[in-house]
XYZ file of C-alpha atoms in Angstrom:
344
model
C 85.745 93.761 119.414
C 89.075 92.902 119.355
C 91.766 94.835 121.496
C 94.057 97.343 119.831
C 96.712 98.750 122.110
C 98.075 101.935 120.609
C 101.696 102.293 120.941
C 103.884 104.231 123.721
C 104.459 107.719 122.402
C 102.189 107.093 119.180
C 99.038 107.778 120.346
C 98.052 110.847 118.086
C 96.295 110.376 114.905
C 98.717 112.105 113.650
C 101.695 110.148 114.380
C 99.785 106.651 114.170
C 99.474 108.226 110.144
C 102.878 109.044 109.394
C 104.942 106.762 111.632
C 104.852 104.253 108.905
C 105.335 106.305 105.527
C 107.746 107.899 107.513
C 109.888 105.436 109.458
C 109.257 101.686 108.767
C 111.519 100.511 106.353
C 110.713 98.965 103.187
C 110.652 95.524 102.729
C 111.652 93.399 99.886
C 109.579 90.969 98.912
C 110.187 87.805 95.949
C 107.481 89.148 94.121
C 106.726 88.791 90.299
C 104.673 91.068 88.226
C 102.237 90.649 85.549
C 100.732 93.287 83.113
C 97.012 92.890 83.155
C 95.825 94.313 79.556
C 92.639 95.734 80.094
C 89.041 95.594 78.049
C 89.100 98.983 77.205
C 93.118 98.472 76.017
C 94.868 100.208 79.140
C 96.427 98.099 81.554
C 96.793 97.540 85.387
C 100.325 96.112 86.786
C 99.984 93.567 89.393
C 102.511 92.134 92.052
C 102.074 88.631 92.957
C 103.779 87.127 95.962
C 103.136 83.092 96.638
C 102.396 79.913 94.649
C 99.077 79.855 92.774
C 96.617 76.686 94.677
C 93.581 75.747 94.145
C 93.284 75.188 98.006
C 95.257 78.362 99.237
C 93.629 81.147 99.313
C 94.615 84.399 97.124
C 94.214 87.980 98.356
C 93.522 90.992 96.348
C 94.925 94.166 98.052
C 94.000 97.775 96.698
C 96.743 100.908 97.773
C 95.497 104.725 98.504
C 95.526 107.631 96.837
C 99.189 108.544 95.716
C 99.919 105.096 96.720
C 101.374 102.336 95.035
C 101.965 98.060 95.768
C 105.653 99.442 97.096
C 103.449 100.947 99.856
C 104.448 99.780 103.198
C 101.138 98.629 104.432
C 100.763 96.753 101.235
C 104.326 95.051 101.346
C 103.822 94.148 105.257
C 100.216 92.612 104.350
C 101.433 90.488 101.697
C 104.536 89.419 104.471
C 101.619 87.775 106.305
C 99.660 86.977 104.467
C 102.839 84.414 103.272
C 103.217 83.719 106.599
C 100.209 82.414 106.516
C 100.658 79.957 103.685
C 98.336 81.825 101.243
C 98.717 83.960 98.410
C 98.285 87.610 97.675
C 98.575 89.760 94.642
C 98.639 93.784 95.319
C 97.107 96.202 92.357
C 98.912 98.808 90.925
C 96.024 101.364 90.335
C 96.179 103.110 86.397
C 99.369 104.718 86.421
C 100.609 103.741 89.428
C 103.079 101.622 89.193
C 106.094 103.890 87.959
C 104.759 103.932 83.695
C 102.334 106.145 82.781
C 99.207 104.064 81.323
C 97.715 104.591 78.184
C 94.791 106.538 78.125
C 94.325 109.872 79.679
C 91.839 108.838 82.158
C 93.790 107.636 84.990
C 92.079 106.575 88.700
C 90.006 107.513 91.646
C 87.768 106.640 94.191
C 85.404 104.967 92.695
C 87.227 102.832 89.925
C 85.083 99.594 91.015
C 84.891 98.724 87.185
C 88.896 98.418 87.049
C 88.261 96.154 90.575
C 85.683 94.424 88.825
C 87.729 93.022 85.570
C 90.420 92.254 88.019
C 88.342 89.859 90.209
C 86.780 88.539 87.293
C 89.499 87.687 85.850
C 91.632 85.541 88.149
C 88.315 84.105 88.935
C 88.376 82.376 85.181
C 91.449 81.479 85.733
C 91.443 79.165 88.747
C 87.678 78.765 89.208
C 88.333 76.847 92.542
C 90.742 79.027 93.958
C 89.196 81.592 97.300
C 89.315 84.777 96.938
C 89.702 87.960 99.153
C 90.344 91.726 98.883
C 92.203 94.170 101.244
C 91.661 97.637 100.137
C 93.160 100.504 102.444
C 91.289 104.114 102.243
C 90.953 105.040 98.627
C 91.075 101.288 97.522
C 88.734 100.383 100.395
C 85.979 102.675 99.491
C 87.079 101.315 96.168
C 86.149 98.187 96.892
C 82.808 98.256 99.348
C 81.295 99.979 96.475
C 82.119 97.091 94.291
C 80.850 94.964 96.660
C 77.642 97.177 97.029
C 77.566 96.983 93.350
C 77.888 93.239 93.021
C 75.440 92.307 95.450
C 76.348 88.204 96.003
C 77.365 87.659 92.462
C 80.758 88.756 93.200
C 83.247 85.408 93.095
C 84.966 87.284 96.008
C 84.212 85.229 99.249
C 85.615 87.828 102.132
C 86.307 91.087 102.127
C 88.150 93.953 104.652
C 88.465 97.700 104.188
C 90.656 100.089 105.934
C 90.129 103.498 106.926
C 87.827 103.890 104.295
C 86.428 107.840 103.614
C 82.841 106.750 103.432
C 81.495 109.979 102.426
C 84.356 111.438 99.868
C 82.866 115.153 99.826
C 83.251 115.046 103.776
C 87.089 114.133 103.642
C 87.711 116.500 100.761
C 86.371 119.213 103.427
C 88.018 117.414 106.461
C 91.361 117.198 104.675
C 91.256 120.515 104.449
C 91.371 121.681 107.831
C 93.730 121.866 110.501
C 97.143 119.801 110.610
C 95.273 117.956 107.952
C 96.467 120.349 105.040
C 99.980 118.894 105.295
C 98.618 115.880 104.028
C 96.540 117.331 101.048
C 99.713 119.572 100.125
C 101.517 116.784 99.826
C 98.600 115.115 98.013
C 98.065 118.099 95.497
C 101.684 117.616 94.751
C 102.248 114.106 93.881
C 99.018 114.653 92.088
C 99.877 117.112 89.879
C 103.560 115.693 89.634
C 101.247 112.237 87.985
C 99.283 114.662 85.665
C 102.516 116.495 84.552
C 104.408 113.213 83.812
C 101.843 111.574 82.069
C 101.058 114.751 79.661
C 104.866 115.064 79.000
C 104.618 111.298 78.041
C 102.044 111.275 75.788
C 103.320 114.355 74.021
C 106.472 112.212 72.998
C 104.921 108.780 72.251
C 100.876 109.133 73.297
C 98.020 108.313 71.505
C 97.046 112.064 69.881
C 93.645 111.777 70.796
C 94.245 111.070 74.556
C 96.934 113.766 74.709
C 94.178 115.938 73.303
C 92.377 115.079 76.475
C 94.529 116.107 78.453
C 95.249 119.384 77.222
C 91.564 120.026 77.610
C 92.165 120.036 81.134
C 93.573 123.739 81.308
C 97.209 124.136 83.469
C 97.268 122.448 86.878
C 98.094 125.438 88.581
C 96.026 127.281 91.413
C 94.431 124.441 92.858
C 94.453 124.337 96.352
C 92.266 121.528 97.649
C 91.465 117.937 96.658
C 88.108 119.141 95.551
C 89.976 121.951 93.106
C 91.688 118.498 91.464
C 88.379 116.323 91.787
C 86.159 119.412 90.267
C 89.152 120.599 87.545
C 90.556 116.789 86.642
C 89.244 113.869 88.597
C 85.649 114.806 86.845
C 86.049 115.697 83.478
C 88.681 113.025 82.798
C 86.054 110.054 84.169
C 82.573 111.505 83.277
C 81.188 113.181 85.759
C 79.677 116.410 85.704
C 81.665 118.343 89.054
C 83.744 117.070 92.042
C 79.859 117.410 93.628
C 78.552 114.943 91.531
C 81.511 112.387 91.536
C 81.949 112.339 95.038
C 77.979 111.806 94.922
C 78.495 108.796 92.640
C 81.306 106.930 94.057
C 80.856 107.471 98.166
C 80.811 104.034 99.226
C 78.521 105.126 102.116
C 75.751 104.626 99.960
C 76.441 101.328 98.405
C 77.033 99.532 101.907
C 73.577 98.202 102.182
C 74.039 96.262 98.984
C 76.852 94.019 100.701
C 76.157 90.465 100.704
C 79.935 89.065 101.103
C 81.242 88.837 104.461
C 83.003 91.889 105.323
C 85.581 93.679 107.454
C 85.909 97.477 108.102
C 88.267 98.849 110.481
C 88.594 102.509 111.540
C 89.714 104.707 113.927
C 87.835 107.623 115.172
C 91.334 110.102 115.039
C 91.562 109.250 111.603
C 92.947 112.501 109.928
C 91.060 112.027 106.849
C 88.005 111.131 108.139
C 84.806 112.804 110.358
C 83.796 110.447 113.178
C 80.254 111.152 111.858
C 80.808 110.122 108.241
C 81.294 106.532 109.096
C 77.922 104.733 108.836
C 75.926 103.748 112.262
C 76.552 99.619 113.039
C 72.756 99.656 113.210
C 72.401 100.504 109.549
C 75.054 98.145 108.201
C 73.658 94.226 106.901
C 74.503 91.009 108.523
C 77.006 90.880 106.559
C 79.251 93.554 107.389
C 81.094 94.464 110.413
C 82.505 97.619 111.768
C 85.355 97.739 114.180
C 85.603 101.097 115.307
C 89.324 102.303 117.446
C 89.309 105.208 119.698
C 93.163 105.514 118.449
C 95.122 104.165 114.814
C 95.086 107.163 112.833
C 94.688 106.719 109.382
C 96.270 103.098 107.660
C 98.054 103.268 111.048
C 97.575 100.765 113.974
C 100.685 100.511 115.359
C 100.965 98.854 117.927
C 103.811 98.401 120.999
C 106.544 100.852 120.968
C 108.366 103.457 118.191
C 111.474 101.471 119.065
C 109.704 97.651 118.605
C 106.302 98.296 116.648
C 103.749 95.988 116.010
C 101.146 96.008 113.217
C 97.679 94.996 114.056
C 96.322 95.173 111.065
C 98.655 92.479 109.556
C 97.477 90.600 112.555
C 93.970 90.964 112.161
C 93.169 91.358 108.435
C 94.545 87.491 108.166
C 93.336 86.053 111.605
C 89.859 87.656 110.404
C 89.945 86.012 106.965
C 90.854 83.171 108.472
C 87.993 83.071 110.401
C 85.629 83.712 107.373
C 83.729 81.668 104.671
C 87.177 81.670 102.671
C 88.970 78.854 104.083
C 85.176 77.010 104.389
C 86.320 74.878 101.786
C 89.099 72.783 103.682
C 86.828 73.496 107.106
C 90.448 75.198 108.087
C 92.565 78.061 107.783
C 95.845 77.301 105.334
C 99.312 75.911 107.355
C 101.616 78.813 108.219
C 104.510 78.662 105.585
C 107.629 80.375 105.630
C 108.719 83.662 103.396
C 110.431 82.059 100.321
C 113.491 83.242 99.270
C 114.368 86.220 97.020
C 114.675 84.574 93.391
């Protein structure tokens, strides 16, 4: 397994989580975005960064919960992945992207259908073009149970998921303990803050109907836990029956023996968010999926060197691992490095 050197004075789950939310500035990126009108008439924004080539690859990268493509893991990913000569284009989940999207159902864990028309999608349009997919904790459960799903008729040819909560009724409980309630206060809050502003939106200039949805939903006061959200929103506003039964549904735990792309999954056993035991046992994994499993990193953390100088291994080994996969099979060679273009 390849080495991952937590940094001096970072070597807490804790701080390997936060350091970047927290202290890496933002970086800003020539990217362009595009509106993606969806079948069902909602839409997804995306953020492209890189020339479109039928011989460079193009990446797909999938944000958290509460996250967005201004996330910093997502903006440093799509850094190297330029670097590296190739495209990338990072999802804005429904609603996530700063507008309110149109229907009262919004997303969660197990959106694979949204991931779905995406991939299938810029697969039509360059038919010849490799593609990838990044997806970090929500988005990478997100995605392994699309992949599960899919089977090998997906058109994506690599794969890598990041601190992914396997089992989503153990991180509900695990979130809930400990230190860890910080993080699901501040979860609860941007949560409700995205229910709030989409409700006063659609009361102005919403479809009546959806608005009617979402008044169904009772007031989002007194909940005090991800599952209180999951059982009192997340649910009702997707299908399912209880928080029980959705996190029953869209665990990507149980969809991992379905994999057939090649596939990278990279955890850390401090991970906030996540039980050690929850992740699945190398042993029961297929061929075609790989577990690299850290001692240290936190959750989306990795960091690498010092808090003064960091480094950030996963934007070292996400690309040097996709490199190394079936995706660049059709040139027998990874893409040249290029340099980051310039802001237009």
């Amino acid at each position: 397994m390849p080495s991952f050197h937590v940094a001096h004075g970072l070597s807490g789950g804790h701080l390997q989580t936060l350091y970047s939310p927290l202290l890496r500035p933002a970086l800003s990126l020539p990217r362009q975005r595009e509106r993606l009108t969806l079948q069902d008439g909602d839409f997804l924004d995306l953020d492209w960064l890189g020339e479109a080539n039928d011989d460079t690859p193009c990446v797909i990268l999938l944000h958290g919960l509460t996250g967005s493509s201004s996330s910093r893991y997502i903006l440093g990913q799509q850094q190297a992945l330029t670097l590296q000569g190739w495209q990338s284009v990072a999802v804005n989940w429904r609603g996530c992207s700063g507008t309110p999207n149109r229907l009262a159902r919004g997303y969660h864990s197990g959106v694979s259908e949204d991931l779905a028309e995406v991939v299938d999608v810029l697969a039509a349009r360059r038919p010849a073009q490799p593609l990838a997919a990044i997806g970090y904790s929500l988005g990478g459960n997100v995605l392994l149970k699309y992949l599960g799903e899919q089977g090998g008729a997906t058109p994506l040819m690599a794969a890598a998921a990041v601190s992914v909560p396997f089992r989503l009724d153990h991180s509900a409980e695990r979130i809930s303990q400990g230190m860890s309630r910080l993080y699901q206060a501040r979860f609860l809050r941007d949560l409700r803050h995205y229910m709030a502003n989409k409700r006063h939106q659609f009361a102005i200039n919403g479809d009546p109907d959806e608005y009617t949805k979402l008044l169904e939903l009772g007031a989002l006061k007194g909940m005090t836990t991800l599952w209180d959200f999951d059982d009192r929103v997340t649910a009702p506003l997707h299908g399912y029956a209880s928080a029980s039964d959705y996190y029953q549904r869209c665990s990507s735990l149980y969809f991992l023996s379905s994999i057939r792309v090649p596939t990278l999954i990279v955890q850390s056993q401090d991970d906030p968010f996540v039980y050690p035991h929850s992740a699945p046992k190398p042993s029961d994994l297929p061929d075609d999926v790989t577990l690299e499993y850290h001692p240290k990193g936190g959750h989306v953390g990795f960091i690498e060197g010092a808090p003064w100088s960091p480094g950030y291994y996963l934007e070292k080994r996400l690309p040097a691992w996709l490199s190394a996969s079936p995706l660049t099979a059709k040139n027998g060679e990874p893409a040249p490095r290029a340099s980051l273009p310039a802001r237009r």
